[in-house]
Every structure is written in C-alpha cells, then in structure tokens.
XYZ file of C-alpha atoms in Angstrom:
623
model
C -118.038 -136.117 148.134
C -119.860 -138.971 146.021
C -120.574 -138.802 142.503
C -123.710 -136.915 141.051
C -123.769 -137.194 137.524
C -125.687 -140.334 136.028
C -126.772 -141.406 132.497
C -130.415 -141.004 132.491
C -133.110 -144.240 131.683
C -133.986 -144.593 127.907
C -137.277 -143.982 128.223
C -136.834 -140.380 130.718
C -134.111 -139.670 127.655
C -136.813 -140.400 124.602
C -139.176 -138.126 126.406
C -136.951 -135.089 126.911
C -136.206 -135.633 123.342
C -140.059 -135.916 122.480
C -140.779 -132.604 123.720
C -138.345 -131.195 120.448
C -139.534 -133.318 118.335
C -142.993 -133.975 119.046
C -144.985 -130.761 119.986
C -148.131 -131.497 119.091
C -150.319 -134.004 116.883
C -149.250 -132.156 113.424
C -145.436 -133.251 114.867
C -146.474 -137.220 114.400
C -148.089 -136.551 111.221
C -145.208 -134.761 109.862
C -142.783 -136.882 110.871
C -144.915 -140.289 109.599
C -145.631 -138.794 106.168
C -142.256 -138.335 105.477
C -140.662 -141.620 106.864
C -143.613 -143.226 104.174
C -141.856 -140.561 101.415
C -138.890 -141.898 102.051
C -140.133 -145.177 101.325
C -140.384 -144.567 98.396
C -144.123 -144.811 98.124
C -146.688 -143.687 95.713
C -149.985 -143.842 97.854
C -150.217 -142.664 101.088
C -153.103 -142.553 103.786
C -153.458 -140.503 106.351
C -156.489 -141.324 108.698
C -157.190 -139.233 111.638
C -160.007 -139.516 114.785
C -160.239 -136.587 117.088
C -157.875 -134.489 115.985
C -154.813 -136.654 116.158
C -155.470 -137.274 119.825
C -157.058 -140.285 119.662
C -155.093 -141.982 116.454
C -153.328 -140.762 113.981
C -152.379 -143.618 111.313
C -150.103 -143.413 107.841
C -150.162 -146.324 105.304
C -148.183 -146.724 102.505
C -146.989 -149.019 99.558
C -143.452 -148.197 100.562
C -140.592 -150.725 100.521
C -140.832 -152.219 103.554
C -139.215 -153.282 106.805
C -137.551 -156.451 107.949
C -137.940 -157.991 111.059
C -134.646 -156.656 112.473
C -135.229 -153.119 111.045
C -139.052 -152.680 112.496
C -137.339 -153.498 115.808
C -134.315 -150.924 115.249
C -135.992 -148.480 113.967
C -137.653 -147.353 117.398
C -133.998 -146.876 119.037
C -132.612 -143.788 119.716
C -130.319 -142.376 116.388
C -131.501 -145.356 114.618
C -131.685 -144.361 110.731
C -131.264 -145.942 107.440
C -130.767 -142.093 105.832
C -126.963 -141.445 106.722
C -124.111 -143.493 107.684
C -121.518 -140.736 108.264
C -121.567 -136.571 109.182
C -120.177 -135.936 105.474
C -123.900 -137.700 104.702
C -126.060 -134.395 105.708
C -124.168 -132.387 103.258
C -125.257 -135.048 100.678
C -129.472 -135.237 101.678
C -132.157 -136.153 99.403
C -134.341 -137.814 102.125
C -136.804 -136.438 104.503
C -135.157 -137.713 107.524
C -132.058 -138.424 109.152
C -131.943 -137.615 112.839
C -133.439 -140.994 113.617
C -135.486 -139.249 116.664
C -139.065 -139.245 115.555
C -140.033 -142.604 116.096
C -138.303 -143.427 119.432
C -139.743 -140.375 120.309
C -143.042 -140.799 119.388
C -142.820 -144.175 120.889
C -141.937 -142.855 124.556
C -145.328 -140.771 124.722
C -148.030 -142.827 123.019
C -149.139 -146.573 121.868
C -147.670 -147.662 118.817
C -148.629 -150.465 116.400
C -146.292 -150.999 113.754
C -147.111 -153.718 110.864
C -144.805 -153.749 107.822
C -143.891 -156.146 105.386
C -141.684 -156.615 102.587
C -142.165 -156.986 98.576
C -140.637 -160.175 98.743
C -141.483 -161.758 101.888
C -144.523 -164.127 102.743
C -145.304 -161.951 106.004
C -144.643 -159.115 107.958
C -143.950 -157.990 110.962
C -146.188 -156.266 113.575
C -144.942 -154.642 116.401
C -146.703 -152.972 119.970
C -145.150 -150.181 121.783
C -145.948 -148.287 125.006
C -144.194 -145.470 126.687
C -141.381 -146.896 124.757
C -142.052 -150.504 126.369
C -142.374 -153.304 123.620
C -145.042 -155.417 124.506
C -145.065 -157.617 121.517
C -143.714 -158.684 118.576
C -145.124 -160.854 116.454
C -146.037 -162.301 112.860
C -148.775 -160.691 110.418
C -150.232 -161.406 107.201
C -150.077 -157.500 105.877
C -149.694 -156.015 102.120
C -146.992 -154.667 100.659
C -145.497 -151.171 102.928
C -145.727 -150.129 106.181
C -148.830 -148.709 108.393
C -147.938 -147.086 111.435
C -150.366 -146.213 114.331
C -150.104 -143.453 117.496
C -153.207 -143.402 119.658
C -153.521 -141.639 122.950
C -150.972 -139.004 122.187
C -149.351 -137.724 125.620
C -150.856 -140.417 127.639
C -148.142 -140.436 130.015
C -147.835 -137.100 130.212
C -150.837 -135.435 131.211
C -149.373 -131.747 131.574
C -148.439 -132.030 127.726
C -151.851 -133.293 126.526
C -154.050 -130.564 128.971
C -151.580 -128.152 127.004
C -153.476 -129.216 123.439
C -155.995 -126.718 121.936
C -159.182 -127.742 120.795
C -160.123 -130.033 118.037
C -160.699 -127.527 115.237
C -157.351 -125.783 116.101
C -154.810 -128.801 116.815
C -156.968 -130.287 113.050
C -155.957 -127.255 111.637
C -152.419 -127.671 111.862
C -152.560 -130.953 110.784
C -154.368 -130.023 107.432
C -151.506 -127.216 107.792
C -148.821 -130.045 107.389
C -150.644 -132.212 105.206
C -150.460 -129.358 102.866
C -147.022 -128.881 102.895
C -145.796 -132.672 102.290
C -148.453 -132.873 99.664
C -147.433 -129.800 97.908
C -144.031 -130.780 97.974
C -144.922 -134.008 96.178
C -147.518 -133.993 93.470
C -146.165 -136.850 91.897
C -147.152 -138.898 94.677
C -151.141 -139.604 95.372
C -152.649 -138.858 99.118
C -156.044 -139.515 101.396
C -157.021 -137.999 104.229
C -159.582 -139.237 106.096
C -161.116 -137.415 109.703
C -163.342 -139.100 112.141
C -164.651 -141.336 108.713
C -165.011 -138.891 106.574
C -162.768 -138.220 103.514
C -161.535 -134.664 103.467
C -158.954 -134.986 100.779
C -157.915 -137.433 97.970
C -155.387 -136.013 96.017
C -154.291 -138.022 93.071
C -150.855 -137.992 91.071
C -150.723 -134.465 89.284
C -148.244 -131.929 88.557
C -147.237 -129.167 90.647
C -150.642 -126.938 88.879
C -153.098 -129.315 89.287
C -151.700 -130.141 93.077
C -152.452 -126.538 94.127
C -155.750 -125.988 92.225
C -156.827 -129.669 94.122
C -155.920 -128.170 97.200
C -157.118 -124.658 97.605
C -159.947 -125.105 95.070
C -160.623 -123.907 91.275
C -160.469 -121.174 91.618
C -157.162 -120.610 92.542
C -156.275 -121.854 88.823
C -156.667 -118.679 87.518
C -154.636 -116.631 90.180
C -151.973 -118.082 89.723
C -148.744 -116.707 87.543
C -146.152 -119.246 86.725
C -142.530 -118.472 87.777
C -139.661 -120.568 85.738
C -135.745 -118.855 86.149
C -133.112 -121.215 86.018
C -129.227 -120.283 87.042
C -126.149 -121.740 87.955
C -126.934 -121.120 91.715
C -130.636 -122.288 91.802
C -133.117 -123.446 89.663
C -136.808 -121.471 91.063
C -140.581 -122.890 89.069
C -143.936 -122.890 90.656
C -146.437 -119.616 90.711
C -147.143 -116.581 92.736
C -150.692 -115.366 93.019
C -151.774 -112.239 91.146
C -152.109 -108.671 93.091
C -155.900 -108.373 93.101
C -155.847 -111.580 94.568
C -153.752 -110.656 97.246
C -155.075 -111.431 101.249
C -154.637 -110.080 104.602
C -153.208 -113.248 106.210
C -150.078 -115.026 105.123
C -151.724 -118.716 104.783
C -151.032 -119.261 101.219
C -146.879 -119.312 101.174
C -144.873 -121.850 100.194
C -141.321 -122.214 99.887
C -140.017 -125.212 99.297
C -136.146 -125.888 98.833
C -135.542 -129.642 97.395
C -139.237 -130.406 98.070
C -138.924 -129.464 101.628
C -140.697 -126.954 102.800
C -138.949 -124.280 104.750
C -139.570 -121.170 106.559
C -137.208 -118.626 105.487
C -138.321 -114.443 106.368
C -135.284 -113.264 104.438
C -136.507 -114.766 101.010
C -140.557 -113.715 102.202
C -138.792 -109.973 102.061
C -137.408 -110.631 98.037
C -141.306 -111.520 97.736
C -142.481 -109.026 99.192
C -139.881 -106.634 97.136
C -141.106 -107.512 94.280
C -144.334 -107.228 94.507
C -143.834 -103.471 96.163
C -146.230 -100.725 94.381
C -148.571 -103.808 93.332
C -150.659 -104.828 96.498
C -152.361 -102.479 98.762
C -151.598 -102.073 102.440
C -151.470 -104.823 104.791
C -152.524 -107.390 102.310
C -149.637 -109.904 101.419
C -148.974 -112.131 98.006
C -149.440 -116.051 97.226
C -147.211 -118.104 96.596
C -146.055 -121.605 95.606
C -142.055 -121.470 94.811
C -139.690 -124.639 94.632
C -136.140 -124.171 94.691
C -133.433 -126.895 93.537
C -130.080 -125.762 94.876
C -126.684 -127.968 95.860
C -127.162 -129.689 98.843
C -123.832 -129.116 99.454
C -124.243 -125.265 99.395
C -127.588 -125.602 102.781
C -127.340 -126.617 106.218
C -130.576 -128.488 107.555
C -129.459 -129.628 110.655
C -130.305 -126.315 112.468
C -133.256 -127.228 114.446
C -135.356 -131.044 114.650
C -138.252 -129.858 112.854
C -135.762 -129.212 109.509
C -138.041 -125.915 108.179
C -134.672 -123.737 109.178
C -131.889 -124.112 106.247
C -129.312 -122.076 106.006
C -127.687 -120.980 102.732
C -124.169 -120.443 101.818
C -125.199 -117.228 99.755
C -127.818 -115.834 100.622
C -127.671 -112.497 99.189
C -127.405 -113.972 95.136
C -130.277 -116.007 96.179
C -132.751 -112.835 97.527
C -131.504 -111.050 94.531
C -131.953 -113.971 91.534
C -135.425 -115.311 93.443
C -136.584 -110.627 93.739
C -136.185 -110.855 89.655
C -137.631 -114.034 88.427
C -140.928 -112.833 90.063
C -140.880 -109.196 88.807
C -139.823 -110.971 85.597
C -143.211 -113.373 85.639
C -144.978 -110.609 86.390
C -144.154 -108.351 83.740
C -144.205 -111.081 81.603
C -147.878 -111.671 81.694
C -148.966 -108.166 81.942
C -149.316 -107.978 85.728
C -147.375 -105.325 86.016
C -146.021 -102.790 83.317
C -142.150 -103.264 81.757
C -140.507 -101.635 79.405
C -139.300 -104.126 76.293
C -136.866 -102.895 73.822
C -137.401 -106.499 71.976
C -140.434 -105.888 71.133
C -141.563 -105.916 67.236
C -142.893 -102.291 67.072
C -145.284 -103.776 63.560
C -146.938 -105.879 65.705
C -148.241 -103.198 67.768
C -151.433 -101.408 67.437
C -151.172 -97.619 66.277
C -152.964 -95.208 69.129
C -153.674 -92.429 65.597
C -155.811 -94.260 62.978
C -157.035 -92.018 59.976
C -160.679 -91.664 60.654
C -162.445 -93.194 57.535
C -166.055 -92.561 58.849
C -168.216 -89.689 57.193
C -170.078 -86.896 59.679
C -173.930 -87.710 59.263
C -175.988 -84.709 57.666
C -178.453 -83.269 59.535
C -181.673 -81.511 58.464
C -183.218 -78.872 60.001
C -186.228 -77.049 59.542
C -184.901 -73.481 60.256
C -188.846 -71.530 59.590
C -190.248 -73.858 61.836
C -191.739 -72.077 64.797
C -194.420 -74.059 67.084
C -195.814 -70.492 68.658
C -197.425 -69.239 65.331
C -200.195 -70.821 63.334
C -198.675 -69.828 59.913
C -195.834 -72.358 60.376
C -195.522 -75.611 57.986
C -197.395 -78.381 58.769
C -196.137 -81.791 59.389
C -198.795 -84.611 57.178
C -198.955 -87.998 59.253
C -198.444 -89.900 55.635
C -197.271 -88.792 52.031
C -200.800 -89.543 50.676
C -202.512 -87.492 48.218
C -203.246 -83.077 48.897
C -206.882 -84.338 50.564
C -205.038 -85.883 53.007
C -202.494 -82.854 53.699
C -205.295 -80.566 54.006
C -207.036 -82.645 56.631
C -203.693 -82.711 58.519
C -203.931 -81.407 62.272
C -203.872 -77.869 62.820
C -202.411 -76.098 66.148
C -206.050 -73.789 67.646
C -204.658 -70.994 69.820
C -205.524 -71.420 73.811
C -207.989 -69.279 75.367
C -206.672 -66.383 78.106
C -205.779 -67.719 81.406
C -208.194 -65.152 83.066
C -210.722 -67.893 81.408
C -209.659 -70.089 83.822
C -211.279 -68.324 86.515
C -214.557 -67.754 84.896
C -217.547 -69.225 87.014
C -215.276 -69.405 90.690
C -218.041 -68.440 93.283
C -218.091 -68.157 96.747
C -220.459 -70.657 98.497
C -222.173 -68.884 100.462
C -222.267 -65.804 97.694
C -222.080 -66.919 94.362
C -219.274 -64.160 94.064
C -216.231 -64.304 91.998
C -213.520 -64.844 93.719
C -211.174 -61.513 93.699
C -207.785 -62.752 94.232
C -206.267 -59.419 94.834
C -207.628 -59.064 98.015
C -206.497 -62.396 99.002
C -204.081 -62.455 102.282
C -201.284 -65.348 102.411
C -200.934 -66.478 105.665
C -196.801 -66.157 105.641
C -194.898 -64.169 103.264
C -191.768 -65.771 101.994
C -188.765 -64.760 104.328
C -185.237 -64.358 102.790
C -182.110 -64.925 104.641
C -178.585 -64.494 103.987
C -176.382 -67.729 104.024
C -174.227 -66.905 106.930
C -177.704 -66.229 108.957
C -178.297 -69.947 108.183
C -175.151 -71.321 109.443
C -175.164 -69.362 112.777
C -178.442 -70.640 113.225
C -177.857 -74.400 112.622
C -174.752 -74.478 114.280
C -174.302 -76.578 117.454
C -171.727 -76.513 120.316
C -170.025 -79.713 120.936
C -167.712 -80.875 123.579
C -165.092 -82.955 121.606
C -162.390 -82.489 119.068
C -160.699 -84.646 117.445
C -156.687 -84.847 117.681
C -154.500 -86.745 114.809
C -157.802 -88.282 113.757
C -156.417 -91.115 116.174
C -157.914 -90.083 119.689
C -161.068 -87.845 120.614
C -160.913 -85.236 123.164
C -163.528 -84.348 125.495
C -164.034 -82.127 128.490
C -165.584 -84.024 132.351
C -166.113 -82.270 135.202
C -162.697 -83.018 136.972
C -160.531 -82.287 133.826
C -160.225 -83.985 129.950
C -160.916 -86.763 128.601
C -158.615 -88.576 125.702
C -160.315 -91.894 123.799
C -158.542 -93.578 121.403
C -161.542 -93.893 118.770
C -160.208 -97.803 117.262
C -160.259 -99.421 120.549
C -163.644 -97.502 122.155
C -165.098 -98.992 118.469
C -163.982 -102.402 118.753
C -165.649 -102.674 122.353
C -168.985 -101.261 121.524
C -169.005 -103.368 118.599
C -167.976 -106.364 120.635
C -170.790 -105.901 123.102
C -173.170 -105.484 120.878
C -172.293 -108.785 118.484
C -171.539 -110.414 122.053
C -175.673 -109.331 122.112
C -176.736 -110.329 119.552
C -175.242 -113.435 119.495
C -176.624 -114.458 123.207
C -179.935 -113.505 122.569
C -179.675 -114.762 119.089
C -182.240 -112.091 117.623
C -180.180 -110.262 115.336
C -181.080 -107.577 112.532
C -180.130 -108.621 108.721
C -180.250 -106.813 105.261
C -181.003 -108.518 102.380
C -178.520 -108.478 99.288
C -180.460 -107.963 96.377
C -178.119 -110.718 94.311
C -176.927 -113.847 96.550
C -173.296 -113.355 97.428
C -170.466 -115.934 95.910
C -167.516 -116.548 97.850
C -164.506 -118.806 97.181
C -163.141 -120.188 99.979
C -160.842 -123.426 100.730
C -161.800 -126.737 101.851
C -160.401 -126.337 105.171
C -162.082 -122.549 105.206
C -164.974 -124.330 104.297
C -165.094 -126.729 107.148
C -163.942 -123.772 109.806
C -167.236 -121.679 108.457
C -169.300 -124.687 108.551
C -169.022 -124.984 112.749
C -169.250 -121.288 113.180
C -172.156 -121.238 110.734
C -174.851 -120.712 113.471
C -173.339 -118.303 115.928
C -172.657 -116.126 112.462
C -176.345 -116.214 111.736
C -177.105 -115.213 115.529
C -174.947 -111.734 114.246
C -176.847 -111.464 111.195
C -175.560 -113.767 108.440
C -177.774 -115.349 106.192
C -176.089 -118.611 104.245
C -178.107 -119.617 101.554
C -175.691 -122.679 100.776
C -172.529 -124.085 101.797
C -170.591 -126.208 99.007
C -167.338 -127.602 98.878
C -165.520 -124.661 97.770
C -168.651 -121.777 97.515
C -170.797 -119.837 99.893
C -173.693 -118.006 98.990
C -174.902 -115.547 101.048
C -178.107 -113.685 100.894
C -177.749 -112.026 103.929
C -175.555 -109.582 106.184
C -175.726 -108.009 109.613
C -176.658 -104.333 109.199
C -173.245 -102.828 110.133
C -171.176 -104.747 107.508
C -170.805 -103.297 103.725
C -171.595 -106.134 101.472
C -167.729 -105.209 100.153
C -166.225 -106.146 103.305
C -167.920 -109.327 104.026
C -165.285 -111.697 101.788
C -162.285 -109.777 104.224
C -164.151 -110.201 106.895
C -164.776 -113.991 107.355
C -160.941 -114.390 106.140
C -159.579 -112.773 109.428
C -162.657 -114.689 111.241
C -161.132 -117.962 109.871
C -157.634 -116.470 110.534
C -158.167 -115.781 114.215
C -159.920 -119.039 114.563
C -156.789 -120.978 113.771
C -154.911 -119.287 116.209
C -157.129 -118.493 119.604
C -158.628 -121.632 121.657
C -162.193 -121.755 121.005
C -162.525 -124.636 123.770
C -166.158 -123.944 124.787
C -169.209 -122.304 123.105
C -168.719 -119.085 125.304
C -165.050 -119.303 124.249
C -166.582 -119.328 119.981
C -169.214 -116.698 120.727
C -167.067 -114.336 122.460
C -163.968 -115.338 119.448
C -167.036 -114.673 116.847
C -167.968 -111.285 118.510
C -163.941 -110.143 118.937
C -162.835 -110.816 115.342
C -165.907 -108.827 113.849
C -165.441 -105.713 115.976
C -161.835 -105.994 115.131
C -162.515 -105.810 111.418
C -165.425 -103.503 111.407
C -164.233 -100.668 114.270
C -163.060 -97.646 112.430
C -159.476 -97.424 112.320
C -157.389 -94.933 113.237
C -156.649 -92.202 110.606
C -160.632 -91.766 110.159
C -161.905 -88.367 110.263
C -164.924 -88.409 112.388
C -167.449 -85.010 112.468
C -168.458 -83.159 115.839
C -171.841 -85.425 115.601
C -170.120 -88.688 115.476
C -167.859 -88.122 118.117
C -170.046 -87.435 120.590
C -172.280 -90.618 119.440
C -168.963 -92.527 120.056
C -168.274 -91.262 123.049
C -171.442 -91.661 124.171
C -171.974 -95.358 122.959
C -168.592 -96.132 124.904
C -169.875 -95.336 128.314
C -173.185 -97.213 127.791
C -171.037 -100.319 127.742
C -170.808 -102.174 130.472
C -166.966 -102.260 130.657
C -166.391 -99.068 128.786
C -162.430 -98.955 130.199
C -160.710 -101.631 128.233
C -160.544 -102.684 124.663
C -162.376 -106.821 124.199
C -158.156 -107.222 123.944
C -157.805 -105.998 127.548
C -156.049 -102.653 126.064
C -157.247 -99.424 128.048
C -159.462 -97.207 125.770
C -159.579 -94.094 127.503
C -157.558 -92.451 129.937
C -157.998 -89.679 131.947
C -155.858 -85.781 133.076
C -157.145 -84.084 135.752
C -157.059 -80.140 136.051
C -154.462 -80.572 139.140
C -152.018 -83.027 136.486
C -152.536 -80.062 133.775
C -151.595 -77.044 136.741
C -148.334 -79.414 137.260
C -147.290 -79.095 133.763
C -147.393 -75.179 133.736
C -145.224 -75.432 137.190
C-alpha cells in the first residue's frame, strides 16, 4: 500500500493557521498594534477604510527592520521575541508565536516599508496570498508602516462570513481600546474612511480612560491601589449608581495585556454584592503586575487566556482591594476603629436658640361688634375713631325679596318646589356588586395569563405576547414612518461614548420614525426633546444602551435588517416582564392585542407565546 501522509504547501499551511489567528479584521489590527508596541514606539496610527475590509494600515516610529528581517519576518515561527521555551516564562512583549504576519500574509495583500534609525533607506516589501512579488528600495522615515487590503481575498467563504460595516468597526474600536488602555504612555490616531475618530495623546492611566469613554466618566470612577507580595492591582472601578446593564466597560489587564478572565469578573462582582441593583453589572479598569514566571500565556493564539499559578490568593487579594476603595471613599459603609472620634461631628448639640413669643389677642371675636378694633396706623384718636367698623348683614330671607314669576309677578314659594330626583343612598357593597365585571382570565405566578376558548384553556406567557405586540407596532411605525411623540418639558442630556455616539448617529432616523425627537447630537451628548408615547422619560438612557448593545452583536446588513433590529430591541426593553401583576382589565387588553397581530404565535425571537390544552388533554390527566 503506498504512502499517504505528505507535508502540506506553505501557503495551504499559513492559511489553516490564519483561520486561528486571523478571524476577522479586529484580528489584523490587534496583531499590527502590538508588533508596532513592541517596537518600541511612541506614536502609532491606525487608519482604516471600510471597516478593515478594504485596508487596514499601522505606522509607527518604532525601531525598525533590516532588509533581512522585513523578509524573515513573514515566515512561519519567525520572531525576534524568544529564542528558547524557558523564554515564555520570561515575557514582557506582545508577541512571540511568530504567526500573525505569515498569516496575515497568506489571506490578503501586504505592503511592508520599514526603515532603520540609522540607515539611508528602507525597505519595502509586496506580498500576496503569501507570494512575494517584490522587494525593493524606499526612501521612508524612521519605523515601520504595514498595510492589509482586501482581507480574505482568496478565500471568499471567510470574507461572505464578515458582518456588516458598523459591526466588524465595532470590534475594531473594541481592540483599539484595549491596546490603548493598556498603554497610556504611548500616543494613538485612528482614522476611518478619512475621518479622525480618535487621537489619544500620552497621558496617564486617568486621563487615558476619561479620553476614551468621555468626561464624564472622570467622575465615576474610584481609584483602586493594593500592593502585595503576589500582585501589585491600580486603576479604578466605576461607582454603583453608575452601574449598566451590559458588560462593555471591563478591563483587566495583567502586565498591560488585556485578558479575559470570568473567575476574577466573579471577585468583582463579589465585591460589589448588596451595592448594584439586579442585572446591572460594575466598571472597571484594573491592571495587575504579577511574576511572569507565576502565568501561562501560551493557552490559546489570541493570548487573552492566562492562567495563574494561584488563583485563589489572587480572587481573594483583588475581592478586598475593591471593597477596600470603596469603603474608602464612602461608596459603601465600613466600620473604622482608627478613626479620631474628636474629629467627628456630635449627632446631640445643646440647642442654644430661644422659642419665639407669640401674642395673641384672646377677647378678640370677629362675630360681635363690641370686639377691639384694629387702626390701619398709630396716628392720633381722630384717626382711631374713623377706623373701619364691622355693619351686621341683613337676613338671608332678604335675599329673596323681589323674586317674581314672569308671567305673575309672584314670589316665588320655594316650599312647594319639586326636585326632579331626590338624592339616593346606597350602601358600599351595593356599589361594588354593581360595578363589578366578569372576566375570562386569571393570572398564574404573575408569569403567564390564563384564559378559557371554546375547545379548552388557553396559557400566554405575558413577556413574550408583550414583546410581539410591541414589535409590530414599532415595526409600524417605523415603515410608515408616522409615529406619535411626547414632548419633555426640559430637553433630555445623555452621556454616551464616542463609539455610542457614532452607533446612534446611523440609527438616528429609523429612531425618529418610532418617536424620538434629537434635538442635537455632540461628541459625547444627546439631547432629546422628544420620546415615543410608550417609553417613561426614566427609561430612555437604559433603553438606547441595550439598543447600542444589541447592535454590536446582531447583523444589521440591510435597512429591513436595522428596522426590524430597531423594532426588536425596543419591545425587548419596554414589554412587561415577568413578575408584573397585571388586573382583570389589562389582561384581557393583552390578550386581546396579541391576537390582533398578525403572527400572534411566536415571540419577534421565534419563542412560542402561547400554547394551548384541550378539554380531551385535561380528561387524560384525571384518567
């Protein structure tokens, strides 16, 4: 029998290793923004067109490649990071795989152009599908610039895979985040299709975050500083009230990488128990500096998996320097024995203040005419005599004097006088019997609503019939684009990101086709002066949050695909929940408003609303 097994082509090899390394366009901009770190560079620009699909290009002021090392560095387990497996016990670079840019190479064009500090020119390189076509010569500055167009063009499955432009831009920004975070001593620029969206300039770890995520964000934030012989933990946590329903703002970043780590997200989220409300989860921004002897990074190629060699001292020493921080500023309440009782303020003061004296006129009685009269001024006894003087009123039968008939000229005798309807009195329980209505429903668990049809019962689960009469009727509104508003009586201020901003920004008019009314979109600010009638002005701020959440994670590739995103994510927030106690009235509306939808079965999430036991299932039970 012949032999089967052969050594697969370099470039078949670099692609199979591409699809681990390179998963999307964030991938290539990860993996170029740290090779430029590594470099030792202090500005670095990132310039994007179409999401990453068309080009994604880094430049830096980095050291530099050679001739021989631009060439090299596009093998296969080519690196300048480690020279021996004792080596990734010993990291303090980004890299050291030496994957990334062979892989990158197999499945796009590459132009490389680098040049050295000391030499006269640099080199410039041209790569496709992990073909050089040319090498040449170049008259460049100082550093290296790297460029990928036409991500995937060789592998057309791969790029049909890609969401759309605001999604796969999302995770870029995503990325771009986490490198910059992770180095605020270093300046960055990111540019998209032209425009600048970022430029970052050296800062501290503070001013990186409020540059970020806004201003505002300077004053949730709570500084965290514990330093031990196992780890040394600084950077902030966001306060409670500040607190959001999606997880986008946390950070963990273990010798200014940034990992992903649940188990330490729990000592968070421990020590913040009893502070946030339900479902909402804390900031934060926390940089560790451990051993590297004591973490293993090479557990996966995209090196945001580490594992530690005690990971139980770690939960327990990160769980207390935050409840420390936050007792420390007065987040949330500790009990100090070193504290200087003097400098305290005593709850029991003496009262020094006198009870005012009041005066009152005990003979004065405004019914009789002999009581003391009030003058206007202290003037002279002329004056006091002249003073007003109460006249007693005429009988009220005077009233009547001079009422005649028309036709008559009689008085009028009122005791004669018929009403058309005497007052009727009633007992209370008379009243409820005879407002009371019979309705069909009831209510079970406050989760799911009852009702009777002719072949049997009915059950509805009351948060999923909600969401999809909401979602028709946004889905409505939105089409047809006439909508029904309320005005706010003060514009609405809302705080949002720069990359919340932008996400807002394209879904601006479908929101006004539900009712929205933005009086002005800034950099960081909304103002809104209008809402669609169904959504409490206290809700809105939530509300767009888990738009903008669900936005970055469903595939908005056409304007059906946005409207019918738009119309899901509102009824989602807005549809009662279960746990609501609904009255007889408002169950029937429900139920009611359900089957005047169009596909009154199923939930906009394809989840059955209703189901349905007939009198013959109920017999079998009693069987």
């Amino acid at each position: 029998m012949s032999d089967i097994i052969q050594l697969l082509p370099d470039h078949v090899a670099n692609q199979i290793a591409a699809g681990e390394v390179v998963q999307r366009p964030a991938s290539v901009v990860k993996e170029l923004l740290e090779n430029a770190i590594d470099a030792k560079s202090s500005q670095i620009k990132l310039i994007i067109k179409e999401a990453g699909k068309t080009l994604i290009q880094v430049i830096d002021n980095g050291l530099g490649m050679s001739e021989t090392d631009a060439r090299l560095s596009f093998e296969r387990h080519a690196t300048s990071k480690i020279k021996n497996a004792d080596d990734l016990f010993q990291l303090n670079t980004k890299g050291f795989r030496g994957e990334a840019l062979a892989s990158i190479a197999a499945i796009a064009h590459v132009e490389l152009k680098t040049k050295q500090e000391p030499a006269e020119v640099g080199t410039t390189i041209v790569i496709e599908g992990s073909e050089v076509k040319s090498q040449d010569v170049v008259v460049a500055p100082k550093g290296t610039s790297i460029a990928v167009k036409n991500l995937f063009f060789n592998i057309p499955a791969r790029r049909n895979f890609l969401k759309s432009n605001a999604v796969e831009l999302r995770h870029i920004i995503d990325e771009f985040y986490r490198v910059a975070l992770a180095h605020p001593n270093l300046g960055f620029v990111l540019f998209h299709n032209g425009s600048e969206l970022y430029n970052l300039p050296q800062s501290n770890y503070r001013q990186r975050i409020v540059n970020l995520l806004g201003t505002k964000t300077n004053e949730k934030l709570v500084p965290v500083d514990e330093t031990t012989e196992v780890v040394t933990i600084s950077g902030f946590v966001g306060k409670p009230e500040y607190a959001k329903k999606t997880r986008g703002e946390q950070y963990f970043f273990v010798n200014d990488r940034f990992i992903k780590s649940a188990y330490l997200n729990h000592a968070i989220a421990s020590a913040f128990q009893g502070l946030l409300k339900e479902g909402h989860h804390a900031s934060y921004f926390l940089y560790l500096q451990v051993n590297p002897q004591s973490i293993d990074i090479n557990i996966h190629p995209t090196k945001t998996e580490i594992k530690f060699d005690d990971e139980q001292t770690l939960y327990a020493i990160l769980r207390s320097a935050v409840k420390h921080s936050l007792g420390q500023f007065n987040i949330a309440p500790i009990l100090d024995f070193e504290r200087d009782a003097n400098l305290d303020t005593p709850y029991l003061q003496k009262n020094t203040g006198k009870m005012p004296q009041v005066e009152v006129d005990r003979s004065f009685n405004p019914f009789t005419s002999d009581s003391p009269k009030t003058t206007l001024s202290n003037t002279n006894s002329s004056s006091s005599n002249s003073s007003y003087t109460k006249t007693p009123s005429a009988n009220w039968e005077s009233l009547y004097v001079g009422l005649e008939s028309k036709g008559t000229k009689e008085v009028v005798d009122f005791s004669q006088v018929e009403f058309e309807s005497a007052p009727e009195t009633t007992t209370i329980y008379n009243d409820v019997v005879k407002d009371e209505k019979q309705y069909s429903t009831y209510q079970l668990k406050n989760k799911y609503i009852i009702s009777t049809i002719k072949s049997g019962m009915l059950l509805i689960d009351q948060h999923r019939a909600h969401q999809r009469i909401l979602y028709e009727d946004f889905l409505k509104h939105i089409t047809v684009k006439e909508a029904v508003s309320q005005q706010l009586l003060f514009p609405l201020e809302l705080h949002f990101s720069v990359q919340d901003i932008e996400i807002i920004k394209q879904l601006q008019q479908d929101l006004e086709y539900t009712g929205f009314i933005f009086q002005d979109i800034k950099k960081e600010t909304i103002e809104i002066t209008g809402v669609p009638v169904s959504v409490p002005e206290s809700e809105v701020s939530i509300l767009l949050e888990q738009l903008i959440s669900d936005v970055e994670n469903e595939v908005p590739d056409s304007n059906f695909s946005v409207t019918d995103l738009i119309a899901k994510s509102l009824a989602k927030s807005l549809a009662i929940k279960n746990g609501k106690k609904l009255n007889p009235a408002e169950q029937e509306h429900l139920v009611n408003s359900l089957f005047a939808c169009k596909a009154p079965s199923v939930s906009p999430t394809n989840k059955a609303t209703f189901t349905t036991m007939s009198v013959d299932e109920l017999d079998k039970k009693f069987m």
